[in-house]
Coordinates of C-alpha atoms and ligand atoms in Angstrom, one line a residue:
M421 CA 48.1 190.8 207.4
V422 CA 45.4 189.9 204.8
S423 CA 47.1 189.2 201.5
D424 CA 46.0 191.5 198.7
E425 CA 45.1 188.4 196.6
S426 CA 42.3 187.4 199.0
T427 CA 40.4 190.7 198.3
K428 CA 40.4 190.1 194.6
I429 CA 37.1 189.1 193.1
Y430 CA 37.2 187.4 189.7
L431 CA 34.1 187.9 187.6
D432 CA 35.5 187.1 184.1
Y433 CA 34.7 183.4 183.7
A434 CA 33.7 183.8 180.1
A435 CA 37.3 184.8 179.4
S436 CA 38.7 181.8 181.2
T437 CA 38.0 179.5 184.1
P438 CA 40.5 178.1 186.6
L439 CA 41.6 174.5 186.1
D440 CA 39.5 172.1 188.3
E441 CA 41.8 170.3 190.8
R442 CA 40.2 167.0 189.9
V443 CA 41.1 167.6 186.2
L444 CA 44.7 168.4 187.1
A445 CA 44.9 165.2 189.1
E446 CA 43.7 163.1 186.1
M447 CA 46.2 164.8 183.8
I448 CA 49.4 164.5 185.8
P449 CA 50.3 160.8 185.0
Y450 CA 50.2 161.7 181.3
F451 CA 52.9 164.3 181.7
G452 CA 55.1 161.7 183.4
E453 CA 55.2 157.9 183.2
T454 CA 52.5 157.7 180.4
F455 CA 54.5 159.9 178.0
G456 CA 54.5 157.6 175.0
N457 CA 53.4 158.7 171.5
A458 CA 49.9 157.5 171.0
S459 CA 50.8 156.6 167.4
S460 CA 53.6 154.2 168.4
T461 CA 53.1 150.4 168.3
H462 CA 54.9 149.5 171.6
R463 CA 53.2 149.4 175.0
W464 CA 54.1 153.0 175.8
G465 CA 52.2 154.1 172.8
Q466 CA 49.4 151.7 173.4
K467 CA 48.9 153.1 176.9
A468 CA 48.6 156.7 175.6
E469 CA 46.4 155.6 172.8
A470 CA 44.1 153.8 175.2
A471 CA 43.8 156.9 177.4
I472 CA 42.9 159.1 174.4
E473 CA 40.3 156.6 173.1
T474 CA 38.8 156.4 176.6
A475 CA 38.6 160.2 176.7
R476 CA 37.0 160.3 173.2
A477 CA 34.4 157.7 174.2
R478 CA 33.6 159.6 177.4
I479 CA 33.1 162.9 175.5
A480 CA 31.0 161.1 172.8
E481 CA 28.8 159.6 175.5
I482 CA 28.1 163.0 177.1
L483 CA 27.4 164.7 173.8
N484 CA 25.4 161.7 172.6
C485 CA 27.4 161.1 169.4
Q486 CA 29.9 158.5 168.0
P487 CA 33.5 158.5 169.3
G488 CA 34.7 158.7 165.6
E489 CA 32.8 162.0 165.3
I490 CA 35.0 163.7 168.0
L491 CA 38.3 165.3 166.8
F492 CA 40.8 166.9 169.2
T493 CA 42.2 170.3 168.3
S494 CA 44.3 172.9 170.1
G495 CA 41.2 174.9 171.3
G496 CA 38.0 176.7 170.3
T497 CA 39.8 178.9 167.8
E498 CA 41.3 176.0 165.9
S499 CA 38.0 174.1 166.0
D500 CA 36.2 177.1 164.5
N501 CA 38.9 177.5 161.8
L502 CA 38.9 173.9 160.8
A503 CA 35.1 173.8 160.7
L504 CA 34.6 177.0 158.7
I505 CA 37.6 176.9 156.4
G506 CA 37.6 173.1 156.1
A507 CA 33.9 172.9 155.2
A508 CA 34.0 175.9 152.9
L509 CA 37.0 174.5 150.9
A510 CA 35.4 171.1 150.7
A511 CA 32.1 172.5 149.4
Y512 CA 34.0 174.6 146.9
T513 CA 35.9 171.6 145.6
I514 CA 32.9 169.3 145.5
R515 CA 30.1 171.6 144.2
A516 CA 31.8 174.9 143.4
A517 CA 29.9 176.5 146.3
H518 CA 31.3 179.8 147.3
H519 CA 28.7 181.5 149.5
V520 CA 29.2 181.5 153.3
L521 CA 26.6 182.7 155.8
I522 CA 27.6 183.7 159.3
S523 CA 26.0 185.8 162.0
P524 CA 27.3 189.3 162.7
V525 CA 27.9 188.4 166.4
E526 CA 30.5 185.6 165.9
H527 CA 33.7 185.3 167.9
P528 CA 36.7 186.5 165.8
A529 CA 37.7 182.9 165.3
I530 CA 34.7 182.7 162.9
A531 CA 34.4 186.3 161.8
R532 CA 38.0 186.8 160.8
S533 CA 38.3 183.3 159.3
A534 CA 35.3 184.1 157.1
R535 CA 37.0 187.4 156.0
W536 CA 40.1 185.3 155.3
L537 CA 38.1 183.0 153.0
A538 CA 36.7 186.1 151.2
K539 CA 40.2 187.7 150.8
H540 CA 42.2 184.6 149.7
F541 CA 39.6 182.4 148.0
G542 CA 37.0 184.9 146.8
F543 CA 34.2 183.5 149.0
D544 CA 31.1 185.6 149.1
V545 CA 30.6 186.0 152.9
E546 CA 27.1 187.3 153.9
L547 CA 26.1 188.4 157.4
L548 CA 22.7 187.2 158.6
P549 CA 20.6 189.9 160.3
V550 CA 20.2 189.8 164.1
N551 CA 17.6 191.6 166.3
E552 CA 18.4 194.0 169.2
Y553 CA 19.3 191.0 171.4
G554 CA 21.7 189.4 168.9
L555 CA 19.3 186.6 167.9
V556 CA 19.2 185.1 164.5
A557 CA 15.7 184.4 163.2
P558 CA 15.1 181.1 161.5
E559 CA 13.0 182.8 158.7
D560 CA 16.0 185.1 158.0
L561 CA 18.3 182.2 157.5
K562 CA 15.8 180.4 155.3
A563 CA 15.5 183.4 153.1
R564 CA 19.2 183.7 152.5
L565 CA 20.2 180.1 151.8
R566 CA 21.3 179.6 148.2
T567 CA 22.1 176.5 146.2
D568 CA 25.8 177.6 146.3
T569 CA 25.9 178.2 150.0
A570 CA 29.0 176.3 151.2
L571 CA 28.1 176.4 154.9
V572 CA 26.3 178.4 157.6
S573 CA 27.9 179.2 161.0
V574 CA 26.0 180.7 164.0
V575 CA 27.3 181.0 167.5
Y576 CA 25.4 178.9 170.1
A577 CA 25.8 181.4 173.0
N578 CA 27.6 184.7 172.4
N579 CA 30.6 185.4 174.5
E580 CA 30.0 189.2 174.7
I581 CA 26.3 189.4 175.3
G582 CA 25.3 185.9 176.5
T583 CA 22.4 185.5 174.0
I584 CA 21.5 181.9 173.2
N585 CA 20.5 181.3 169.6
P586 CA 17.8 178.8 168.5
I587 CA 20.5 176.4 167.1
A588 CA 18.2 173.4 166.7
E589 CA 15.8 175.3 164.5
L590 CA 18.6 177.0 162.5
A591 CA 20.4 173.7 162.0
A592 CA 17.2 171.9 160.9
I593 CA 16.7 174.5 158.1
C594 CA 20.2 173.8 156.8
N595 CA 19.7 170.1 157.1
A596 CA 16.5 170.2 155.0
A597 CA 18.5 172.2 152.3
N598 CA 21.5 169.8 152.6
I599 CA 23.9 172.6 153.6
P600 CA 26.4 172.0 156.4
F601 CA 25.7 173.9 159.6
H602 CA 28.4 174.8 162.2
T603 CA 27.9 176.2 165.7
D604 CA 30.5 177.6 168.0
A605 CA 29.5 176.1 171.4
V606 CA 32.6 177.2 173.3
Q607 CA 30.6 179.3 175.7
A608 CA 27.5 177.2 175.7
A609 CA 29.1 173.9 176.6
A610 CA 29.8 174.9 180.2
H611 CA 26.2 175.8 180.9
L612 CA 23.8 174.0 178.5
P613 CA 23.4 170.3 178.0
I614 CA 24.3 169.4 174.4
D615 CA 22.6 166.4 172.9
L616 CA 23.9 165.8 169.4
A617 CA 21.3 163.1 168.7
R618 CA 18.7 165.8 168.9
L619 CA 20.7 168.9 167.7
P620 CA 21.0 168.5 163.9
V621 CA 24.3 170.4 163.5
N622 CA 27.0 169.0 161.3
L623 CA 29.9 170.7 163.1
L624 CA 30.2 172.0 166.7
S625 CA 33.2 173.5 168.5
L626 CA 34.2 173.2 172.1
G627 CA 37.1 174.5 174.1
G628 CA 38.7 173.2 177.4
H629 CA 39.5 176.4 179.3
K630 CA 36.0 177.8 179.3
L631 CA 34.7 174.8 181.3
Y632 CA 37.4 174.4 184.0
G633 CA 39.6 172.3 181.8
P634 CA 43.1 173.1 180.4
K635 CA 44.0 175.7 177.9
G636 CA 45.3 174.6 174.5
I637 CA 42.7 171.8 173.9
G638 CA 39.4 171.7 172.1
V639 CA 37.0 169.5 170.3
L640 CA 35.5 169.7 166.9
F641 CA 32.4 167.4 166.5
V642 CA 32.2 166.4 162.8
R643 CA 29.0 164.5 162.1
S644 CA 29.6 161.4 160.1
G645 CA 29.0 162.2 156.4
T646 CA 30.2 165.8 156.7
T647 CA 33.1 166.5 154.4
L648 CA 36.0 168.7 155.5
A649 CA 39.1 169.6 153.7
S650 CA 42.2 169.1 155.8
L651 CA 44.1 172.3 156.4
M652 CA 47.4 170.8 157.5
G653 CA 49.6 168.0 156.2
G654 CA 51.2 165.6 158.6
G655 CA 50.7 162.2 160.2
G656 CA 47.3 160.6 160.0
Q657 CA 46.1 161.6 163.5
E658 CA 42.4 162.6 163.9
H659 CA 41.4 161.2 160.5
G660 CA 44.2 163.3 159.0
L661 CA 42.1 166.4 159.8
R662 CA 44.3 167.4 162.7
P663 CA 47.7 165.8 162.2
G664 CA 50.4 166.1 164.9
T665 CA 51.3 164.0 167.9
S666 CA 48.2 163.8 170.2
N667 CA 48.4 165.8 173.4
T668 CA 47.5 163.0 175.8
P669 CA 47.3 164.9 179.1
L670 CA 45.2 167.7 177.7
I671 CA 42.8 165.3 176.0
V672 CA 42.4 163.3 179.2
G673 CA 41.9 166.6 181.1
L674 CA 39.2 167.9 178.7
A675 CA 37.2 164.6 179.0
E676 CA 37.3 164.9 182.8
A677 CA 36.4 168.7 182.7
L678 CA 33.5 168.1 180.4
T679 CA 32.2 165.2 182.5
I680 CA 32.3 167.3 185.6
A681 CA 30.7 170.4 183.9
H682 CA 27.9 168.2 182.4
H683 CA 27.0 166.8 185.8
E684 CA 27.1 170.1 187.6
I685 CA 25.1 172.1 185.0
P686 CA 21.7 172.0 186.9
R687 CA 23.3 172.9 190.3
H688 CA 25.6 175.5 188.8
S689 CA 22.7 177.3 186.9
A690 CA 20.4 177.2 189.9
R691 CA 23.1 179.0 191.9
T692 CA 24.2 181.6 189.3
I693 CA 20.8 182.6 187.8
P694 CA 19.6 184.5 190.8
L695 CA 22.9 186.2 191.2
R696 CA 23.0 187.1 187.5
D697 CA 19.4 188.4 187.7
Q698 CA 20.3 190.7 190.6
L699 CA 22.9 192.3 188.3
L700 CA 20.6 192.6 185.3
T701 CA 17.8 194.3 187.3
Q702 CA 19.8 196.3 189.9
I703 CA 22.6 197.8 187.7
P704 CA 20.2 199.7 185.4
K705 CA 18.2 200.9 188.4
K706 CA 21.3 202.2 190.3
I707 CA 23.0 203.8 187.3
P708 CA 21.4 206.2 184.9
G709 CA 22.5 205.9 181.3
T710 CA 22.6 202.0 181.4
K711 CA 21.3 199.5 178.9
V712 CA 21.4 195.7 179.3
T713 CA 23.0 194.0 176.3
G714 CA 21.8 190.6 175.1
H715 CA 18.5 188.9 175.6
P716 CA 16.9 189.4 179.1
Q717 CA 16.0 185.7 179.5
Q718 CA 17.4 183.7 176.6
R719 CA 21.0 184.1 177.9
L720 CA 23.8 182.2 179.6
P721 CA 22.9 181.5 183.3
N722 CA 26.2 183.1 184.4
H723 CA 26.3 186.1 182.1
A724 CA 25.4 189.8 182.6
S725 CA 26.4 192.5 180.2
F726 CA 25.7 196.2 179.9
V727 CA 26.6 199.4 178.1
F728 CA 26.9 202.7 179.8
E729 CA 26.6 206.0 178.0
S730 CA 29.7 208.2 177.9
V731 CA 32.0 205.7 179.5
D732 CA 35.3 204.2 178.2
G733 CA 35.0 200.5 178.8
N734 CA 38.7 200.0 179.2
E735 CA 39.0 202.8 181.8
L736 CA 36.0 201.4 183.7
L737 CA 37.8 198.0 183.8
M738 CA 40.9 199.7 185.3
V739 CA 38.8 201.5 187.9
L740 CA 37.1 198.2 188.9
D741 CA 40.5 196.5 189.0
S742 CA 41.7 199.1 191.4
H743 CA 38.8 198.0 193.7
G744 CA 39.9 194.3 193.3
L745 CA 37.1 193.4 190.8
A746 CA 38.1 191.6 187.5
C747 CA 35.5 192.0 184.8
S748 CA 35.6 192.4 181.0
S749 CA 34.6 194.8 178.4
G750 CA 33.1 192.8 175.5
S751 CA 35.6 190.1 174.7
A752 CA 39.0 189.7 176.3
C753 CA 40.7 190.1 172.9
K754 CA 39.4 193.6 172.6
T755 CA 41.5 195.0 175.5
G756 CA 43.5 198.0 174.3
N757 CA 41.4 198.3 171.2
P758 CA 39.5 201.6 171.0
E759 CA 37.2 200.3 168.2
P760 CA 33.7 199.5 169.4
S761 CA 32.8 195.8 169.3
E762 CA 31.3 194.6 166.1
T763 CA 28.9 192.5 168.1
L764 CA 27.6 195.5 170.0
L765 CA 27.3 197.6 166.8
A766 CA 25.4 194.7 165.2
L767 CA 22.7 195.1 167.9
G768 CA 22.2 198.7 166.6
L769 CA 23.9 200.5 169.4
E770 CA 25.5 203.8 168.8
P771 CA 29.4 203.8 169.0
Q772 CA 29.4 206.1 172.0
W773 CA 27.3 203.5 173.9
A774 CA 29.1 200.5 172.5
L775 CA 32.5 201.8 173.7
G776 CA 31.2 201.7 177.3
S777 CA 30.6 198.0 177.6
L778 CA 30.9 195.8 180.7
R779 CA 30.7 192.0 180.9
V780 CA 30.3 190.3 184.3
T781 CA 30.5 186.5 184.2
L782 CA 30.0 184.3 187.2
G783 CA 31.6 181.0 188.1
R784 CA 31.6 178.1 190.5
T785 CA 33.0 180.1 193.5
T786 CA 31.1 183.4 192.9
T787 CA 29.1 184.3 196.1
Q788 CA 26.4 186.8 197.0
T789 CA 29.1 188.8 198.8
H790 CA 31.0 189.2 195.5
I791 CA 27.8 190.4 193.8
N792 CA 27.1 192.9 196.7
T793 CA 30.6 194.3 196.4
L794 CA 30.2 194.8 192.6
L795 CA 26.8 196.5 193.1
A796 CA 28.3 198.8 195.8
V797 CA 31.4 199.7 193.8
L798 CA 30.0 200.0 190.2
P799 CA 28.0 203.3 190.6
Q800 CA 31.1 205.2 191.9
A801 CA 33.3 203.5 189.3
I802 CA 31.0 204.7 186.5
T803 CA 30.9 208.2 188.0
A804 CA 34.7 208.2 188.1
S805 CA 35.1 207.0 184.5
R806 CA 32.5 209.5 183.3
Q807 CA 34.6 212.3 185.0
L808 CA 37.7 210.9 183.2
E809 CA 35.8 211.1 179.9
R810 CA 35.0 214.8 180.5
A811 CA 38.5 215.7 181.7
P812 CA 40.4 217.7 179.0
Ligands
PLP710 C1 36.9 181.6 174.0 C2 36.1 181.4 172.8 C3 36.6 180.9 171.6 C4 38.1 180.6 171.4 O1 38.5 179.5 172.2 P1 40.0 179.2 172.6 O2 40.0 177.9 173.2 O3 40.3 180.3 173.6 O4 40.8 179.3 171.4 C5 35.8 180.8 170.5 N1 34.5 181.1 170.6 C6 33.9 181.5 171.7 C7 32.4 181.8 171.7 C8 34.7 181.8 172.8 O5 34.1 182.2 173.9

């Protein structure tokens, strides 16, 4: 008998990716014999420290920055929090700056942290405008910078709609005004080469599990000269900005995962772009009452997203799951939440459209057959969930 699992098709790589076997193999020794505390002086500690510094150097080489500019954190969320809150508090202490500019299409790790800064520290948090595709225009950023702007944060590639922002231009504007600029590159890093010698950002967040690495590990790039307040007290690890005993196996795994992802970017994109484009063109043709969300071209190579009129996104996901198809509605964190996504509302969509969202994200093992199956199942799944909507 064919196992049920073999018929399941995973199309939710923006929520998480499976751990690459090569990454797991690199990590295993550091769960076992090389268990020492990297801060210890003896040889057990020295071995762990050497592995961490090798990992840091590998990551710095790929991103084209200095090893000392790479901090390890517990993931994308912590990197975003440390960047936003750390830079805001430092700017407040140094120059009494209390204005924070973010886009309205940020991941909750930025959006909610900004609200936290407003609530507990009285920061004036302002949302930049975006167009119907979720893009921030450089002129709009320029017009809103103030002398008391503590920092600006704009997502590199959005998790819900896949749109890629003009980060180099946005960062250059902040650079010229001497205001720190952060970008959340957690989604972007798996698909776009990042060259920090050319990209004038001060701070950039990465996470392991969105690029076939382990969960619970991330990087914050902090350009030399950028001041952050530390948010935790503890040992002096990671320049005192991220104290706590270093997680050697996860750090080693992240370096390996990023190295593999970096080398596979051109091949991976060449394979997923035609599959993605089939979804973007065929789904609106097959299903009346459909809109593509996000930019038609300036988007992640593995990302297709839609809204359907008069559909409950969560119901649609359950219908698709019953056909063995795993997709997402907006961001994974929204599951069970009947509120329309803030990102989709920021694009100007009506709530009754925004509630019917679908995100399909492709990965290394996605095939044409998987896409054909989704294209065959989706029209009937939409019809089924529209009938559910109409039921009393
Ligand atoms: C997943 C994600 C995060 C959070 O990363 P974790 O490592 O899961 O904490 C932040 N930003 C974006 C854009 C993401 O997609």
